[in-house]
Tab-separated table of C-alpha atoms in Angstrom:
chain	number	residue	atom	x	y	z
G	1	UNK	CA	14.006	3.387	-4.131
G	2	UNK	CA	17.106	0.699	-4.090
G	3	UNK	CA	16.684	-2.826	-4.428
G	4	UNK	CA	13.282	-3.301	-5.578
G	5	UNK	CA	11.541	-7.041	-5.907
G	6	UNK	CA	8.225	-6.979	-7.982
G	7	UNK	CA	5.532	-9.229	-6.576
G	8	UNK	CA	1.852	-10.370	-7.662
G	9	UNK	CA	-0.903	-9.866	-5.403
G	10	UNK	CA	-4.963	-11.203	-6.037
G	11	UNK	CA	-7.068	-8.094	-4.788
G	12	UNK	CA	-10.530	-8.205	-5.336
G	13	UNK	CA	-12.087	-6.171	-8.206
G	14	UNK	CA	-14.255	-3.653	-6.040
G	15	UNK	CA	-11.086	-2.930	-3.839
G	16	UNK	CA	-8.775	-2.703	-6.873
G	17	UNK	CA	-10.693	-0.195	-8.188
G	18	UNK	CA	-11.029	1.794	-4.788
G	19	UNK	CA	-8.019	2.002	-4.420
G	20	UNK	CA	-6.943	3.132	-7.985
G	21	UNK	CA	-9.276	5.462	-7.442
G	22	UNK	CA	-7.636	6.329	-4.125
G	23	UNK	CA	-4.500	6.437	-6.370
G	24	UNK	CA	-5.515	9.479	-8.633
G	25	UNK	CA	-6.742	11.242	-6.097
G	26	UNK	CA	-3.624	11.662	-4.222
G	27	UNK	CA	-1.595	11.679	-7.637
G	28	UNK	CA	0.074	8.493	-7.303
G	29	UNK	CA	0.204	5.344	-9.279
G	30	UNK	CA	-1.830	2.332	-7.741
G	31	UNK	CA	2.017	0.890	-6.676
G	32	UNK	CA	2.871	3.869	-4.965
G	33	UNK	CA	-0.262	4.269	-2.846
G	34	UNK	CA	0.028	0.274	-2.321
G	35	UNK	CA	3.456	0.617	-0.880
G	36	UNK	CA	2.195	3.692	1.163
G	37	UNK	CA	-0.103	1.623	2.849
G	38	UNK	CA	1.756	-0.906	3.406
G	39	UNK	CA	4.556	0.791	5.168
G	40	UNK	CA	2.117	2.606	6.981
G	41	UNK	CA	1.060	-0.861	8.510
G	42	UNK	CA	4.426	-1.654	8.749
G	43	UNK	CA	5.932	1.167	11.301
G	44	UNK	CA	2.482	0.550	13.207
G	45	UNK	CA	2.988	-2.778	13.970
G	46	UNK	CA	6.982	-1.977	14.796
G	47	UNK	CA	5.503	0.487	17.170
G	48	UNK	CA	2.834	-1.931	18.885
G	49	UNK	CA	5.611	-4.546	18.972
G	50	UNK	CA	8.025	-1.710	20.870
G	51	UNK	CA	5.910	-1.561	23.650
């Protein structure tokens, strides 16, 4: 990863924990799976905005 800017997000407790849960499971660190998702979201909106 380059240039890297930290950030704070407020997550509610019950997701928090899903998704460090989520985390382990696909041996990752809460971050990592965090910054999956979100580029997931990412290249599916780019593709929804492409058409």
């Amino acid at each position: 990863m380059s240039d890297v800017s930290k950030t704070t997000i407020n997550l509610p407790s019950d997701l928090k924990k899903e998704l460090k849960i989520m985390a382990i499971r696909e041996d990752t660190s809460l971050s990592g799976l965090i910054l999956k998702m979100i580029n997931e979201g990412y290249e599916s909106r780019r593709k929804d905005s492409d058409e």
